[in-house]
């Protein structure tokens, strides 16, 4: 399919998802067994390269065109004091991204990734999810389509990042609605709230969960009622990448919440994704566990923007470079193959 035009088209996009190329996986395994190294000597880099080969349909792939998409949105629930910063910071940070001054810009350049920033209706925050659905059906479709349309079909790897004051509350609400446990199990410090402010944040998320309890069995409605435009856009981009057989590296808690919506909407929908890192946001590890992903890195990051996933680009690039660039025993004239 080529366009997202309705909620029904979002649901339809989860049907008949392509899988990895079995022949490429078999070829990559055979090649890996003949490379000039002892079996298993490259540890986890070896299955990473084989996984990547399967999704790219090439037993000896290259990773040359990674894409980073950063989505930004504002949240009505931020007015309830769930963040240490005002929503004006979202637009200010978008300006910094576009000027090349943020951490994610440096990492994109370091790993040769094409990066773009997509600010979605920053002048109009979503509704406060404690009193109304965060987005209308039309608003969800617009945001989801923004992500879907932003994916470059020529990219060979995708990272999605985000910016949005209040979005750790939205991500916690999504996680709680998808997996249960109440707000306390999923709400963390976000931009630095603690003490009474953290308790208030938990209460706000619990209020949102009560307000929308009736849709707890529908991941797409959970995204609409409790999420945000940048979260919906990340979900749209990840799903589009699956249709294009582009592997995805997941970033932190908020990006993983977007991914979790896909996982609950269609089991196996994240088979083309791996976890770039586990962040310092308290519930991120638990959310990764729920979607069955083991992080590549654990560096105490909690910035968002796609930074942890961008760092993991280097790990995957290294895995693919070794797999595809090393010689086999026969090619090198080395005994032992």
XYZ file of C-alpha atoms in Angstrom, residues 10-322:
313
model
C -3.813 2.241 9.248
C -5.426 -1.013 10.362
C -5.111 -2.442 6.857
C -1.371 -1.660 6.858
C -0.855 -4.334 9.506
C -2.081 -7.085 7.187
C 0.251 -9.309 5.152
C 3.457 -7.795 6.477
C 6.525 -8.930 4.517
C 9.042 -11.117 6.279
C 12.786 -11.535 5.891
C 14.309 -13.257 2.858
C 14.996 -16.877 3.798
C 17.511 -17.408 0.981
C 19.490 -14.343 2.047
C 19.568 -15.598 5.630
C 20.784 -19.015 4.516
C 23.440 -17.432 2.312
C 24.568 -15.092 5.064
C 24.892 -17.987 7.509
C 26.948 -19.938 5.005
C 29.184 -16.960 4.365
C 29.612 -16.284 8.085
C 30.795 -19.872 8.579
C 33.600 -19.351 6.063
C 34.963 -15.977 7.208
C 38.562 -15.756 8.404
C 37.857 -16.053 12.130
C 37.093 -18.776 14.634
C 33.403 -19.735 14.771
C 31.479 -17.244 16.887
C 34.517 -15.025 17.435
C 32.570 -11.872 16.592
C 29.934 -12.700 19.182
C 26.643 -10.870 18.766
C 27.861 -9.081 15.649
C 27.393 -12.292 13.691
C 23.630 -12.802 14.211
C 23.152 -9.042 13.798
C 24.674 -9.145 10.332
C 22.646 -12.223 9.373
C 19.447 -10.561 10.629
C 20.235 -7.464 8.584
C 20.996 -9.564 5.492
C 17.610 -11.245 5.769
C 15.710 -7.983 5.817
C 17.718 -6.500 2.968
C 17.409 -9.659 0.856
C 21.158 -9.852 0.280
C 23.527 -12.447 1.764
C 26.394 -9.934 1.509
C 24.696 -6.582 2.199
C 26.023 -3.074 2.589
C 24.756 -0.452 5.033
C 25.313 2.847 3.304
C 22.132 4.942 3.580
C 20.834 5.136 7.156
C 17.991 7.582 7.724
C 17.126 9.386 10.962
C 13.685 10.949 11.308
C 12.993 13.254 14.253
C 9.330 14.074 14.909
C 8.102 16.816 17.225
C 4.702 17.434 18.776
C 3.177 19.253 21.731
C 0.950 17.693 24.375
C -2.076 19.227 26.054
C -1.403 17.180 29.173
C 1.794 19.198 29.684
C -0.406 21.956 31.115
C -0.906 19.713 34.155
C 2.716 20.147 35.203
C 4.028 16.740 34.148
C 7.293 18.202 32.824
C 10.017 20.397 34.256
C 9.943 22.477 31.053
C 7.244 24.513 29.236
C 5.962 23.415 25.841
C 7.770 26.332 24.174
C 10.940 24.266 24.520
C 9.661 21.860 21.848
C 9.733 24.533 19.151
C 13.042 25.894 20.414
C 14.613 22.456 20.165
C 13.201 21.967 16.680
C 15.073 25.137 15.723
C 18.221 23.686 17.242
C 17.795 20.436 15.295
C 17.349 22.354 12.063
C 20.407 24.483 12.816
C 22.493 21.370 13.421
C 23.214 22.089 17.072
C 21.686 19.124 18.904
C 23.269 15.854 19.961
C 21.384 13.928 17.302
C 22.864 16.134 14.571
C 26.375 15.237 15.654
C 25.615 11.536 15.733
C 23.886 11.633 12.349
C 26.995 13.176 10.834
C 29.281 10.740 12.623
C 27.519 7.683 11.222
C 26.696 9.111 7.797
C 22.931 9.234 8.319
C 20.545 11.485 6.431
C 18.497 13.331 9.044
C 15.289 15.321 8.750
C 13.016 17.010 11.303
C 9.222 16.993 11.126
C 7.331 19.332 13.461
C 3.630 18.505 13.556
C 1.209 21.323 14.464
C 3.286 22.649 17.352
C 1.006 25.671 17.682
C -1.897 23.371 18.551
C -1.097 20.887 21.325
C -3.029 17.660 21.488
C -5.966 17.587 23.887
C -5.351 16.895 27.579
C -5.870 13.143 27.679
C -7.365 13.311 31.176
C -10.425 15.082 29.755
C -10.627 14.017 26.086
C -8.918 11.849 23.490
C -5.511 13.319 22.697
C -6.261 13.261 18.974
C -9.289 13.066 16.739
C -9.359 10.272 14.182
C -8.317 12.800 11.541
C -5.484 14.045 13.723
C -4.186 10.529 14.242
C -4.280 9.844 10.521
C -2.397 13.062 9.731
C 0.335 12.310 12.254
C 0.651 8.631 11.301
C 0.827 9.577 7.619
C 3.534 12.148 8.362
C 5.774 9.353 9.589
C 4.722 6.925 6.868
C 5.486 9.435 4.101
C 8.804 10.555 5.599
C 10.547 7.209 5.087
C 12.959 7.205 2.154
C 12.377 4.021 0.107
C 16.091 4.085 -0.775
C 17.204 4.058 2.869
C 18.752 0.845 4.182
C 18.209 1.523 7.901
C 15.761 3.676 9.873
C 16.029 5.417 13.247
C 13.141 7.456 14.612
C 13.567 10.083 17.317
C 11.253 12.571 18.987
C 10.863 15.858 20.789
C 7.781 16.846 22.743
C 7.401 18.283 26.222
C 5.095 15.948 28.131
C 5.710 12.926 25.955
C 7.075 10.643 28.681
C 3.621 10.927 30.266
C 2.002 9.945 26.983
C 4.428 7.044 26.544
C 3.786 5.834 30.101
C 0.037 6.028 29.530
C 0.357 4.006 26.321
C 2.500 1.365 28.053
C 0.074 1.088 30.967
C -2.930 0.812 28.652
C -1.213 -1.843 26.531
C 0.241 -3.942 29.336
C -1.517 -2.995 32.582
C 0.111 -2.289 35.934
C -1.183 1.244 36.383
C 0.691 4.501 36.025
C 3.131 3.878 38.869
C 4.668 0.934 37.012
C 5.445 3.042 33.950
C 5.862 6.712 34.942
C 9.430 7.967 35.363
C 11.293 11.219 35.904
C 11.224 12.295 32.264
C 12.858 15.713 32.072
C 13.656 15.604 35.774
C 10.449 15.704 37.820
C 10.677 14.100 41.266
C 9.089 14.108 44.689
C 5.618 15.640 44.784
C 5.846 16.523 41.096
C 6.488 12.879 40.222
C 3.504 11.781 42.302
C 1.377 14.349 40.510
C 2.582 13.011 37.159
C 1.552 9.495 38.208
C -1.877 10.805 39.205
C -2.302 12.536 35.849
C -1.475 9.356 33.917
C -3.827 7.328 36.108
C -6.571 9.853 35.388
C -5.990 9.420 31.665
C -6.144 5.652 31.995
C -9.462 5.880 33.822
C -10.846 8.305 31.267
C -10.047 5.929 28.388
C -10.465 2.539 30.038
C -13.018 1.498 27.448
C -10.473 1.342 24.613
C -7.817 -0.691 26.461
C -8.119 -3.634 24.034
C -7.473 -1.563 20.893
C -3.838 -0.470 20.329
C -4.730 2.022 17.599
C -7.309 3.701 19.820
C -4.808 3.714 22.694
C -2.398 5.581 20.434
C -5.118 8.059 19.450
C -6.507 8.699 22.916
C -3.329 8.669 25.021
C -0.493 9.328 22.594
C 0.853 12.310 20.742
C 1.467 13.334 17.166
C 5.205 12.587 17.287
C 4.521 9.148 18.771
C 1.969 8.378 16.065
C 4.413 9.591 13.413
C 7.137 7.284 14.733
C 4.707 4.378 14.624
C 3.807 5.261 11.037
C 7.457 5.439 9.999
C 8.282 2.099 11.640
C 5.373 0.385 9.930
C 6.252 1.893 6.537
C 9.815 0.631 7.005
C 8.432 -2.884 7.475
C 6.570 -2.645 4.172
C 9.822 -1.554 2.509
C 11.955 -4.232 4.272
C 14.048 -1.492 5.881
C 15.470 -2.558 9.273
C 14.727 -0.264 12.215
C 16.750 0.577 15.329
C 14.537 1.628 18.238
C 15.515 4.522 20.481
C 14.379 5.145 24.070
C 11.200 4.861 26.107
C 9.016 7.062 23.914
C 10.070 5.473 20.629
C 9.634 2.053 22.218
C 6.094 2.988 23.284
C 5.328 3.800 19.645
C 6.820 0.451 18.648
C 4.784 -1.353 21.326
C 1.585 -0.167 19.656
C 2.686 -1.979 16.495
C 3.632 -5.086 18.438
C 0.224 -5.292 20.102
C -1.626 -4.482 16.886
C 0.017 -7.379 15.002
C 2.302 -9.889 16.725
C 5.594 -9.999 14.839
C 5.181 -6.448 13.512
C 8.544 -5.541 15.053
C 10.547 -8.433 13.632
C 12.400 -5.902 11.454
C 13.403 -3.833 14.517
C 16.090 -4.118 17.158
C 16.592 -2.124 20.351
C 19.443 0.334 20.079
C 19.831 0.900 23.812
C 18.177 0.777 27.192
C 17.756 4.265 28.604
C 17.863 5.619 32.139
C 14.103 6.242 32.028
C 12.912 3.805 34.659
C 10.371 1.740 32.726
C 12.267 1.448 29.448
C 13.838 -1.892 30.341
C 10.440 -3.314 31.281
C 8.924 -2.092 28.015
C 11.747 -3.653 25.986
C 11.115 -6.888 27.837
C 7.423 -6.728 26.933
C 8.208 -6.418 23.221
C 10.959 -9.041 23.404
C 13.951 -6.871 22.505
C 17.445 -7.024 24.009
C 19.241 -3.660 23.812
C 22.590 -3.353 22.077
C 23.832 -0.583 24.393
C 23.333 0.530 27.993
C 24.908 3.941 28.504
C 22.545 5.714 30.876
C 21.132 7.945 28.137
C 17.750 9.618 28.541
C 17.870 12.400 25.971
C 15.557 11.081 23.286
C 15.955 12.657 19.842
C 17.021 9.232 18.536
C 20.458 9.531 20.147
C 20.777 6.045 21.627
C 19.561 4.416 18.434
C 21.916 6.595 16.378
C 24.866 5.371 18.430
C 23.769 1.816 17.731
C 23.987 2.512 13.989
C 27.740 2.206 14.459
C 27.404 -1.237 16.016
C 25.258 -2.486 13.146
C 27.547 -0.861 10.588
C 30.469 -2.691 12.175
C 28.616 -5.998 12.085
C 27.678 -5.605 8.422
C 31.147 -4.365 7.431
C 32.825 -7.383 9.002
